[in-house]
XYZ file of C-alpha atoms in Angstrom:
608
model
C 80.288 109.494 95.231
C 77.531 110.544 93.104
C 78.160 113.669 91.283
C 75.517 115.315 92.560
C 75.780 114.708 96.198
C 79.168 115.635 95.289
C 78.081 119.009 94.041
C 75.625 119.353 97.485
C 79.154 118.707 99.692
C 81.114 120.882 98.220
C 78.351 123.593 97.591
C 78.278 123.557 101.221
C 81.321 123.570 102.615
C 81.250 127.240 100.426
C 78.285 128.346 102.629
C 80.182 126.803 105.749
C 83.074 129.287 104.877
C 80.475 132.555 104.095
C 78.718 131.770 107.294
C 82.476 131.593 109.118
C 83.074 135.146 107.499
C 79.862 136.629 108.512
C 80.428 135.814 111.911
C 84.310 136.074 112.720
C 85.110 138.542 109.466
C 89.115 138.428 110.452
C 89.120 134.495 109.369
C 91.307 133.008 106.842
C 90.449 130.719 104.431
C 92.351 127.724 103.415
C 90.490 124.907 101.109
C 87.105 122.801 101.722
C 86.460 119.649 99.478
C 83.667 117.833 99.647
C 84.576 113.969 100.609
C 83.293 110.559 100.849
C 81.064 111.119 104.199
C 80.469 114.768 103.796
C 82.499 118.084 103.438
C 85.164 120.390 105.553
C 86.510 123.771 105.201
C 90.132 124.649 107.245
C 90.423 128.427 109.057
C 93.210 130.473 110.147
C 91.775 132.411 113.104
C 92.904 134.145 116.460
C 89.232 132.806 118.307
C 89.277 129.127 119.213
C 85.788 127.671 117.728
C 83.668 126.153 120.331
C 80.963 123.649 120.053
C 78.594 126.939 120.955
C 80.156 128.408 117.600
C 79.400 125.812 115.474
C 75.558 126.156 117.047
C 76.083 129.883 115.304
C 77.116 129.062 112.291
C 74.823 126.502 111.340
C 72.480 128.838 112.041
C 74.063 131.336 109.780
C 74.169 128.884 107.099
C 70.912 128.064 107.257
C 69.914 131.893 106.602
C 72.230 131.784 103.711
C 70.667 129.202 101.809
C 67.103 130.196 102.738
C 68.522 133.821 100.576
C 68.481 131.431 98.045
C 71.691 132.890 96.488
C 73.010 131.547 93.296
C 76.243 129.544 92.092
C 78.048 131.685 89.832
C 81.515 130.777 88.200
C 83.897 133.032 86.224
C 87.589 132.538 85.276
C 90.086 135.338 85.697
C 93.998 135.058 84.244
C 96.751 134.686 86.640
C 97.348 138.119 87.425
C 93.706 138.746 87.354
C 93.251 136.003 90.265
C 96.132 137.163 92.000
C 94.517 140.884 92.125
C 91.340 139.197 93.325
C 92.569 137.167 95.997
C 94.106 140.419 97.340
C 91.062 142.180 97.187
C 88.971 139.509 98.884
C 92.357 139.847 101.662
C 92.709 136.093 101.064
C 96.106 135.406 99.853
C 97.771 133.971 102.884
C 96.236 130.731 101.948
C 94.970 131.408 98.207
C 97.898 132.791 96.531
C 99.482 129.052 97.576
C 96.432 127.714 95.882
C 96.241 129.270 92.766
C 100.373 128.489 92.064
C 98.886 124.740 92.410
C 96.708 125.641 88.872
C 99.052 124.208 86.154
C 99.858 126.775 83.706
C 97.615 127.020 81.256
C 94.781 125.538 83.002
C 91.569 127.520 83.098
C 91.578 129.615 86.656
C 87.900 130.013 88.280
C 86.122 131.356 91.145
C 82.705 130.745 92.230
C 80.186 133.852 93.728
C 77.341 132.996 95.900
C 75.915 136.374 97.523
C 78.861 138.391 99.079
C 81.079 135.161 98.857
C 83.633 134.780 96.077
C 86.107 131.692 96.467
C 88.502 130.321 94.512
C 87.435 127.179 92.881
C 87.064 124.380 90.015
C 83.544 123.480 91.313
C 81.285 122.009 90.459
C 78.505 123.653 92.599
C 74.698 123.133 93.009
C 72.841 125.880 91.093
C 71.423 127.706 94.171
C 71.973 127.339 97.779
C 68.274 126.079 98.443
C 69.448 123.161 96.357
C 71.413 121.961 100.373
C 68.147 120.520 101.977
C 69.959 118.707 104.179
C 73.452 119.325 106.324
C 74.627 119.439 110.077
C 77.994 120.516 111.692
C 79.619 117.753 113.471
C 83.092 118.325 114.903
C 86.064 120.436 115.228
C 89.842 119.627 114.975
C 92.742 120.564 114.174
C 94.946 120.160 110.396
C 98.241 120.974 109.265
C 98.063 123.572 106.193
C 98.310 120.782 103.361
C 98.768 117.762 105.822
C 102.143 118.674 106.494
C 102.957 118.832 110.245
C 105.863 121.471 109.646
C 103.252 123.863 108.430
C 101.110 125.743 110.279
C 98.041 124.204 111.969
C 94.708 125.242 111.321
C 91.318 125.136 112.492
C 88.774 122.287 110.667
C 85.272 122.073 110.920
C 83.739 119.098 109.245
C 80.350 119.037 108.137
C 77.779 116.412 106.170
C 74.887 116.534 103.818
C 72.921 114.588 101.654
C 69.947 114.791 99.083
C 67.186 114.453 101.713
C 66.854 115.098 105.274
C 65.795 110.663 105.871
C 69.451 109.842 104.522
C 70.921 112.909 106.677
C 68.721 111.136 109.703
C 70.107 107.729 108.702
C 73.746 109.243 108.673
C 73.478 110.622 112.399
C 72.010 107.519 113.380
C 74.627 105.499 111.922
C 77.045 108.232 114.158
C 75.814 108.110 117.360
C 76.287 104.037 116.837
C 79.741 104.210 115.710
C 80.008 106.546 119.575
C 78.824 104.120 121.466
C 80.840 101.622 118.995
C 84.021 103.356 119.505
C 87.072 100.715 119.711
C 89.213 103.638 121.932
C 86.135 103.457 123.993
C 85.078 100.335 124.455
C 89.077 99.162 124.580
C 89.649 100.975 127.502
C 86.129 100.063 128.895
C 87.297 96.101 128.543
C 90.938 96.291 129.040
C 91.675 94.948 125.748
C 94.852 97.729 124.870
C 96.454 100.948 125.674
C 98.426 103.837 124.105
C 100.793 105.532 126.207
C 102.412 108.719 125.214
C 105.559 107.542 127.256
C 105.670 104.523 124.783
C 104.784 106.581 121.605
C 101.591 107.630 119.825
C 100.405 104.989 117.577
C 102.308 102.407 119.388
C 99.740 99.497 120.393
C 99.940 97.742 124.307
C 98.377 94.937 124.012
C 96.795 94.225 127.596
C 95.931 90.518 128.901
C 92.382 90.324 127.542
C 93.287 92.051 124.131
C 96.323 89.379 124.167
C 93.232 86.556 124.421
C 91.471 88.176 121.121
C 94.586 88.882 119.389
C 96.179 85.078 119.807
C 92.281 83.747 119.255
C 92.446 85.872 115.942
C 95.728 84.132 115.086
C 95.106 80.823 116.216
C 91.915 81.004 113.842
C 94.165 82.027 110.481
C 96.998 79.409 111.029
C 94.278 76.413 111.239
C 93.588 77.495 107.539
C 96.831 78.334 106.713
C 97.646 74.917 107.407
C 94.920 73.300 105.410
C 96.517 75.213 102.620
C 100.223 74.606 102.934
C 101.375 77.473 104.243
C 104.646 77.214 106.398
C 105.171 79.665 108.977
C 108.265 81.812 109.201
C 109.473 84.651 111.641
C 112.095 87.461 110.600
C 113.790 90.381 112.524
C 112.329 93.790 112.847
C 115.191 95.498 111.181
C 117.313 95.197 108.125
C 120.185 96.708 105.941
C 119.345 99.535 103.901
C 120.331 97.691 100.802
C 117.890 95.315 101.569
C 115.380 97.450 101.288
C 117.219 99.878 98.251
C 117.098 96.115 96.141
C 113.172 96.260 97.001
C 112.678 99.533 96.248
C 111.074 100.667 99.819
C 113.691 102.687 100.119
C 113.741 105.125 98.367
C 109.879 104.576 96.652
C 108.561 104.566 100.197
C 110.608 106.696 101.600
C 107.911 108.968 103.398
C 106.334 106.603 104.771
C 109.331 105.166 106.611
C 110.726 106.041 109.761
C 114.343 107.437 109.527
C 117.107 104.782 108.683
C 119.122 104.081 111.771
C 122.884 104.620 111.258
C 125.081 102.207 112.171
C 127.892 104.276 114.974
C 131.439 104.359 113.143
C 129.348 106.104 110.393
C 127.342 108.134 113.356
C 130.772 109.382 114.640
C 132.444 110.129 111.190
C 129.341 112.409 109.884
C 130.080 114.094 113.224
C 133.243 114.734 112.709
C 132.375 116.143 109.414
C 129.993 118.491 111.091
C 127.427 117.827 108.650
C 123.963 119.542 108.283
C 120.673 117.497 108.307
C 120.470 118.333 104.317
C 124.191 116.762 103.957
C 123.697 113.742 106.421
C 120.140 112.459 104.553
C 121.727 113.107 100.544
C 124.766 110.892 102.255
C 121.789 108.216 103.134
C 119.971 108.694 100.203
C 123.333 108.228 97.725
C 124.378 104.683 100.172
C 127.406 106.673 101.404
C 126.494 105.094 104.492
C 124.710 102.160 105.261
C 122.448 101.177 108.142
C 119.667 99.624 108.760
C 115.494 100.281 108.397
C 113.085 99.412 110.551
C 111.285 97.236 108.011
C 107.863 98.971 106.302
C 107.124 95.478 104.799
C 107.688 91.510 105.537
C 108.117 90.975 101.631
C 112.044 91.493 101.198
C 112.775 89.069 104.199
C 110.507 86.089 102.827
C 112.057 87.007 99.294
C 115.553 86.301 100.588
C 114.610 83.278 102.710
C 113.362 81.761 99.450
C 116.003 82.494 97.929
C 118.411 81.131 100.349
C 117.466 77.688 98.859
C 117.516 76.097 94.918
C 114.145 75.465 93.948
C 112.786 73.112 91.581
C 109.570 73.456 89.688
C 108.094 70.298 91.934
C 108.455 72.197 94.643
C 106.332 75.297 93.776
C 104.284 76.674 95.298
C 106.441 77.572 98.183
C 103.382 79.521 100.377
C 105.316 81.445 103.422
C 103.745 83.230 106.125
C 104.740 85.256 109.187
C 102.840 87.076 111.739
C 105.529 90.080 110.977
C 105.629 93.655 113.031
C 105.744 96.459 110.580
C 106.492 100.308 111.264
C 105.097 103.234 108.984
C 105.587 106.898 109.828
C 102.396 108.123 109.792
C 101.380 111.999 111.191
C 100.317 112.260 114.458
C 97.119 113.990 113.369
C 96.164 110.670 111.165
C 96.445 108.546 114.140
C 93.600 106.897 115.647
C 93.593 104.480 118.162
C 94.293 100.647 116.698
C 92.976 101.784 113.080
C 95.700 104.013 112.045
C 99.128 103.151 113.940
C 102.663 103.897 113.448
C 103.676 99.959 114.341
C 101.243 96.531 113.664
C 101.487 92.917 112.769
C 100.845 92.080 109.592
C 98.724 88.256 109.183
C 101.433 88.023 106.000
C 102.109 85.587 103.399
C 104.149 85.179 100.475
C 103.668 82.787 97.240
C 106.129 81.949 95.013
C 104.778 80.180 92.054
C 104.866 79.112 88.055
C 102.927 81.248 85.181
C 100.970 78.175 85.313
C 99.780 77.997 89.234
C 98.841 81.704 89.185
C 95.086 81.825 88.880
C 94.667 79.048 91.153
C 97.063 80.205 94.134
C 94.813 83.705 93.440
C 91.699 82.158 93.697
C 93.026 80.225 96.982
C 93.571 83.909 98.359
C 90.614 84.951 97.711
C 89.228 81.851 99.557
C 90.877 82.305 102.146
C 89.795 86.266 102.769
C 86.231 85.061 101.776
C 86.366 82.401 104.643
C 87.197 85.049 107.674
C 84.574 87.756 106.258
C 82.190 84.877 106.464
C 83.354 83.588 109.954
C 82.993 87.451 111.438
C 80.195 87.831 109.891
C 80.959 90.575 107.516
C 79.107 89.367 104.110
C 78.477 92.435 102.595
C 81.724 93.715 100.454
C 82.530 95.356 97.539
C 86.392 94.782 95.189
C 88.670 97.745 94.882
C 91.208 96.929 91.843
C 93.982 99.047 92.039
C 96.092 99.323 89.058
C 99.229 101.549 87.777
C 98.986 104.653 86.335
C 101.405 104.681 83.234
C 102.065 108.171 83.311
C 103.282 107.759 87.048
C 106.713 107.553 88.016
C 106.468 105.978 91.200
C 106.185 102.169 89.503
C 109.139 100.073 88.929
C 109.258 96.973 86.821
C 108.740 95.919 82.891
C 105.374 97.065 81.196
C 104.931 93.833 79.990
C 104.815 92.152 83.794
C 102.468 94.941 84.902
C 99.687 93.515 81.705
C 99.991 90.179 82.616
C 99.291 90.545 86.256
C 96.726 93.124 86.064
C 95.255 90.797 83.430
C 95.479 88.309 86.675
C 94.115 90.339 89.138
C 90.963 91.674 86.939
C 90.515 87.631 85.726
C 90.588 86.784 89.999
C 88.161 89.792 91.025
C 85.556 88.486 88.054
C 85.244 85.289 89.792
C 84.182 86.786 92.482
C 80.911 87.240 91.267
C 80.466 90.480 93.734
C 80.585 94.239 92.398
C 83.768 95.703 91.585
C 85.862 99.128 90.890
C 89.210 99.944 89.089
C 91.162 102.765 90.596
C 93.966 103.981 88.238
C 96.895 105.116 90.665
C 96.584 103.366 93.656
C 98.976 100.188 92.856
C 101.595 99.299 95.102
C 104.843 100.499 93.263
C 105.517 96.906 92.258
C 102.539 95.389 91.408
C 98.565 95.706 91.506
C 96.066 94.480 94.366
C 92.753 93.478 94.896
C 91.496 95.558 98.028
C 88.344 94.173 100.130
C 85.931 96.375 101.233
C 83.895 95.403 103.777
C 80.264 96.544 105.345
C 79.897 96.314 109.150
C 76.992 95.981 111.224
C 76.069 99.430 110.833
C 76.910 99.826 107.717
C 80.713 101.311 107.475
C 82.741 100.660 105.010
C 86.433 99.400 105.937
C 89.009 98.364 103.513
C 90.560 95.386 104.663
C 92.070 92.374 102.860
C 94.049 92.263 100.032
C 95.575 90.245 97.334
C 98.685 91.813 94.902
C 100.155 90.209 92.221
C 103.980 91.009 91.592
C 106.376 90.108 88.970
C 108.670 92.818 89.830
C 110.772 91.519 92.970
C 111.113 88.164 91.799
C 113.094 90.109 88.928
C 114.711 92.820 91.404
C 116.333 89.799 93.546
C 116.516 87.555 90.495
C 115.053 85.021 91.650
C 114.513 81.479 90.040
C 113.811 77.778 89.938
C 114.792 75.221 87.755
C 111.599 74.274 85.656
C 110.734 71.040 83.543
C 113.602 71.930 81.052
C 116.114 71.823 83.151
C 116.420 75.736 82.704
C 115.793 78.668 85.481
C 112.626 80.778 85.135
C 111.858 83.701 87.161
C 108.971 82.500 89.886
C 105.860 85.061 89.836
C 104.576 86.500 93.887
C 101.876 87.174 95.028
C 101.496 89.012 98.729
C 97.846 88.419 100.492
C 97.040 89.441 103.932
C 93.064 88.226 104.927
C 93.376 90.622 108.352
C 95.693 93.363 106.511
C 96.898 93.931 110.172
C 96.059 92.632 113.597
C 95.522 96.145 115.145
C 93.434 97.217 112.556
C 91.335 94.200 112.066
C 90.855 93.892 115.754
C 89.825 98.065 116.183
C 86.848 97.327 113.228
C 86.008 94.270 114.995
C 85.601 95.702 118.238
C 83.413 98.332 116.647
C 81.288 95.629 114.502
C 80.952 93.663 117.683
C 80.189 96.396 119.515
C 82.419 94.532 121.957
C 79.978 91.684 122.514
C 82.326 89.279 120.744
C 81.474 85.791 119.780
C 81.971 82.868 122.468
C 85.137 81.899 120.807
C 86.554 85.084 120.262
C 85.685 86.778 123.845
C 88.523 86.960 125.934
C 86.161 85.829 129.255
C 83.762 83.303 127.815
C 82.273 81.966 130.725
C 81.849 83.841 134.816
C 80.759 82.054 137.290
C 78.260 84.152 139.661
C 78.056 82.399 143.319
C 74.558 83.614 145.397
C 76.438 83.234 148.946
C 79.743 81.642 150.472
C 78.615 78.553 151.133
C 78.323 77.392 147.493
C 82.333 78.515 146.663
C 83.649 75.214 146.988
C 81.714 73.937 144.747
C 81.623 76.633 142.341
C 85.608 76.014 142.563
C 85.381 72.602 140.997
C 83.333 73.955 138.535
C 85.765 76.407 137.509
C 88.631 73.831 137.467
C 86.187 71.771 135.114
C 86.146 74.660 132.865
C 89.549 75.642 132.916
C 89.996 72.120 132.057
C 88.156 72.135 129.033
C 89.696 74.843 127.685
C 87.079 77.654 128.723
C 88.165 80.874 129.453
C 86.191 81.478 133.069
C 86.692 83.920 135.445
C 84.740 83.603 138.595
C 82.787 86.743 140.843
C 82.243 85.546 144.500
C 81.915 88.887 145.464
C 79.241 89.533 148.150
C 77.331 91.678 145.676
C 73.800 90.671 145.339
C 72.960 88.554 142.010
C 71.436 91.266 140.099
C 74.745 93.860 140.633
C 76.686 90.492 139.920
C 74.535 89.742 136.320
C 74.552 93.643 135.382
C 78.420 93.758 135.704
C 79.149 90.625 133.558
C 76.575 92.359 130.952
C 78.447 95.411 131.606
C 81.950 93.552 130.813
C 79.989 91.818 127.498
C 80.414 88.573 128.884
C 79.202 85.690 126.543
C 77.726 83.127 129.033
C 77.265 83.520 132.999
C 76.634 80.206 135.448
C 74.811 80.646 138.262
C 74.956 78.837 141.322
C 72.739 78.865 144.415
C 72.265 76.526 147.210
C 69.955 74.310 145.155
C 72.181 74.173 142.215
C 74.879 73.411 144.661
C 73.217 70.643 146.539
C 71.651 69.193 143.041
C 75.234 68.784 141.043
C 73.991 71.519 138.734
C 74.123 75.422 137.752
C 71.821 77.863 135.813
C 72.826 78.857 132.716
C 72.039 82.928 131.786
C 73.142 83.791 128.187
C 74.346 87.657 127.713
C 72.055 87.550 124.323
C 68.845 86.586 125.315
C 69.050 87.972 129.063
C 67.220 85.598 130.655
C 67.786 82.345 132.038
C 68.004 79.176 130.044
C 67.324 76.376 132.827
C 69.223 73.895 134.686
C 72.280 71.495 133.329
C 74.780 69.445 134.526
C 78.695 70.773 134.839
C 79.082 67.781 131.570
C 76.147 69.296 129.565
C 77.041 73.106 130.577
C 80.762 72.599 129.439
C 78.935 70.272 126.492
C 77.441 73.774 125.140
C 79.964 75.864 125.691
C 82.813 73.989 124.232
C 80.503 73.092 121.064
C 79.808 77.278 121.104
C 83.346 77.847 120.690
C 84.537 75.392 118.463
C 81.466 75.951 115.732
C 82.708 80.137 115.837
C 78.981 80.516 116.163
C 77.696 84.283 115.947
C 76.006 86.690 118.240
C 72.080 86.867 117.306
C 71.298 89.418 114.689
C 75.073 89.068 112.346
């Protein structure tokens, strides 16, 4: 973000909080960043906001910056801050905030008007400096994300530097509504989440099934072309498996609990243990178990390893359509985009020093090739590498150089823009991230390409090389979707649900004008089916124009219509859901002709 839309956010979300405390004086205050799409400020309050409130307090904030009240920052010491925070009657939240300050580290608060705040800024220089912000939505937030804490009220807000890029934002918003993939999912029967089943558990329904195998179907035709062999593994495994890796415990919070195997169950219960005793007894391998597995990698790692390899055999490319579980909070949950269980489109490559660049580069092929066949063109490259002064890494120094010499060399020949973000490696290696721009212009990260040298050495792996020696292979994980929930939410949403012929899960209904014609709208159907369509037929006795605004309704790619003359003449009409109009006459050969060549070219909807 540029620093000084940065500084506009953030200024903000300080006038969001005075305008809060003008109106409802007994409010708390918590924190309120600015962020990538705007700015948000959390409350502790007895009065439930209300979309009437947030009416009100725009208003209010509005009046504060037309005061034209100025940004002013002073620092304090410790106990200084701590006397302050009292005196503003803020130190439920703030007192928790200032023990985050480092010692040492400069303390400061910002004053604009009657509004003091504790804060490291930066802010605009005075509040008419916000030309341009609206309210948008209420919800609810854990104090620091933490779902054992208490939960607080949110109200999220955006602004920008002028009030056309504020009008652009809103437009873009009321898109991504009628875009929504919960929406529109529901709408087209493509999945379901049941609380009975879990939150952030996926049900794929039949049609969603249709998209989701389509998807598939699509990636292993180039995974073959490129020597991939497919492999499956199980959904669970020992937690020395995963210790080996390193998931466990590096990823520990993001994994659901280990499941304990029942001799060990019914001796901790015997010992009467406490929670505390029980997970340090985990934690130390005192007992064993098993995981539900975060990640595919440690299972294609050992089925690689179950076998010598020689150097003539490398690259040995292995790929699995493999269910994953992650714990995530319930309040980061959102319908396929952010789930607590998904297939990963995963692959593994075990290869010599010498094949690296080229097995990247065949990655990054391969990612290029979907974005291009969805239509998705526009992207950006996220490198993320290790920060050394982290902890969370494993692995030799030396391996981390070489392949984050790799992965910047890879990204490079992209010839597209790219970022490095210090931090945000995986704890065994770094990654290329895709970013991708949809129809309307959201960003959404979603393939990626990591380089590892550190599992091959956890699980000391090898294969016998030209010198008759063993030399530790070099992985690389890629996954083109990321995951098949998550790909198939953002394509919903850049579809808009009007999905390409080959992807829609109906491609073709039949619409008959009257009885008499169903027999022969029948063997039309069975031609279709034949051919490999995916038809569904309406002989409903709605009239045509009910019949044509419910297939348009359901997003249907391609409706034949058949009358009495059609029926009589061998032929059908032909109405495309793009271009809403009909397209003339053909024969059942030349209708199935265009249809079949429709699917098989992966063709796009006019305007991607």
């Amino acid at each position: 973000m540029e620093e000084q839309l940065h500084k506009i956010r953030h200024s903000a979300s300080h006038v969001l909080a005075q305008a809060v405390l003008r109106i409802f004086p007994e409010a708390k205050l918590d924190i309120g960043p600015s962020t990538d799409s705007g700015f948000y400020y959390d409350f502790d309050l007895p009065h439930k906001f209300t979309a009437d409130d947030l009416v009100k307090i725009e208003a209010e904030m509005k009046k504060i910056i037309s005061e034209n009240q100025k940004f002013e920052r002073f620092t304090l010491s410790r106990a200084e801050a701590e006397a302050k925070i009292k005196e503003l009657g803020q130190e439920q939240f703030k007192l928790g905030r200032l023990a985050d300050v480092p010692d040492g580290d400069e303390i400061s608060f910002y004053q604009n008007g009657e509004f003091c705040d504790l804060c490291a800024g930066p802010h605009v220089d005075y509040t008419k400096r916000i030309k341009a912000f609206k309210l948008l939505s209420i919800a609810g937030a854990y104090h620091r994300g933490d779902e054992k804490n208490q939960q607080l009220q949110r109200i999220y807000g955006t602004a920008f530097e002028s009030k056309e890029d504020l009008a652009k934002y809103l437009e873009q918003m009321e898109q991504a509504k009628l875009r929504d993939h919960r929406k529109l999912g529901k709408e087209l029967g493509l999945f379901t989440i049941v609380d009975r089943v879990g939150q952030g558990l996926i049900l794929w329904k039949p049609k969603g099934a249709i998209l989701r195998q389509s998807l598939q179907d699509f990636i292993l035709e180039l995974l073959r072309k490129q020597g991939y062999q497919q492999v499956f593994t199980p959904h669970i495994g020992k937690l020395g498996l995963f210790r080996t890796s390193g998931h466990f415990p590096y990823y520990k919070e993001s994994q659901f609990v280990p499941i304990v195997e029942r001799d060990d169950m019914a001796r901790m219960a015997s010992e009467k243990l406490d929670v505390a005793s029980f997970e340090e007894k985990v934690e130390n391998g005192d007992v064993q178990g098993f995981l539900l597995k975060p990640m595919n990698c440690p299972f294609h790692v050992e089925i690689f390893k179950s076998d010598p390899h020689s150097y003539r055999e490398l690259p040995v490319r292995l790929a699995e359509f493999g269910n994953v579980y992650r714990w995530e909070q319930s309040g980061e949950l959102n319908g396929m985009t952010r789930v607590r269980g998904f297939t990963q489109d995963d692959a593994h490559i075990f290869c010599t020093p010498e094949q690296l660049d080229d097995e990247i580069q065949g990655c990054l092929d391969l990612v290029k090739a979907v974005f291009e066949t969805i239509g998705m063109r526009d992207y950006r490259v996220r490198i993320s590498l290790r920060d050394p002064a982290s902890d969370k890494y494993v692995g030799d120094e030396s391996n981390w150089e070489k392949s984050e010499a790799a992965i910047r060399k890879a990204a490079k020949s992209l010839g597209v823009p790219f970022t490095e973000e210090i931090g945000e490696a995986a704890f065994y290696g770094p990654k290329i991230d895709f970013v991708v721009k949809d129809v309307i212009g959201r960003e959404w990260q979603l393939g990626t390409v990591q380089v590892d040298y550190n599992l091959p050495e956890r699980f000391d792996l090898s294969y016998i090389g030209q010198d008759n020696k063993p030399h530790r292979p070099i992985m690389i994980h890629r996954a083109p979707f990321g995951s098949l929930e998550r790909f198939t939410g953002v394509l919903i949403e850049h579809f808009g649900g009007n999905f390409p012929t080959w992807l829609a899960p109906e491609q073709v209904r039949i619409l008959t004008l009257n009885d008499e014609v169903i027999p022969y709208a029948d063997s039309v159907f069975k031609k279709l089916r034949d051919a490999g369509v995916r038809v569904a037929m309406d002989d409903t006795a709605e009239k045509l124009g009910a019949k044509i605004r419910k297939a348009e309704t359901d997003k249907i790619p391609h409706m034949f219509v058949i009358g009495k003359k059609e029926a009589e003449a061998g032929l059908l009409s032909i109405r495309s859901r793009i271009k809403k109009g009909f397209e003339g006459q053909h024969s059942v050969d030349e209708a199935i002709s265009l249809i079949t060549s429709d699917i098989s070219s992966r063709s796009l909807p006019d305007g991607f």
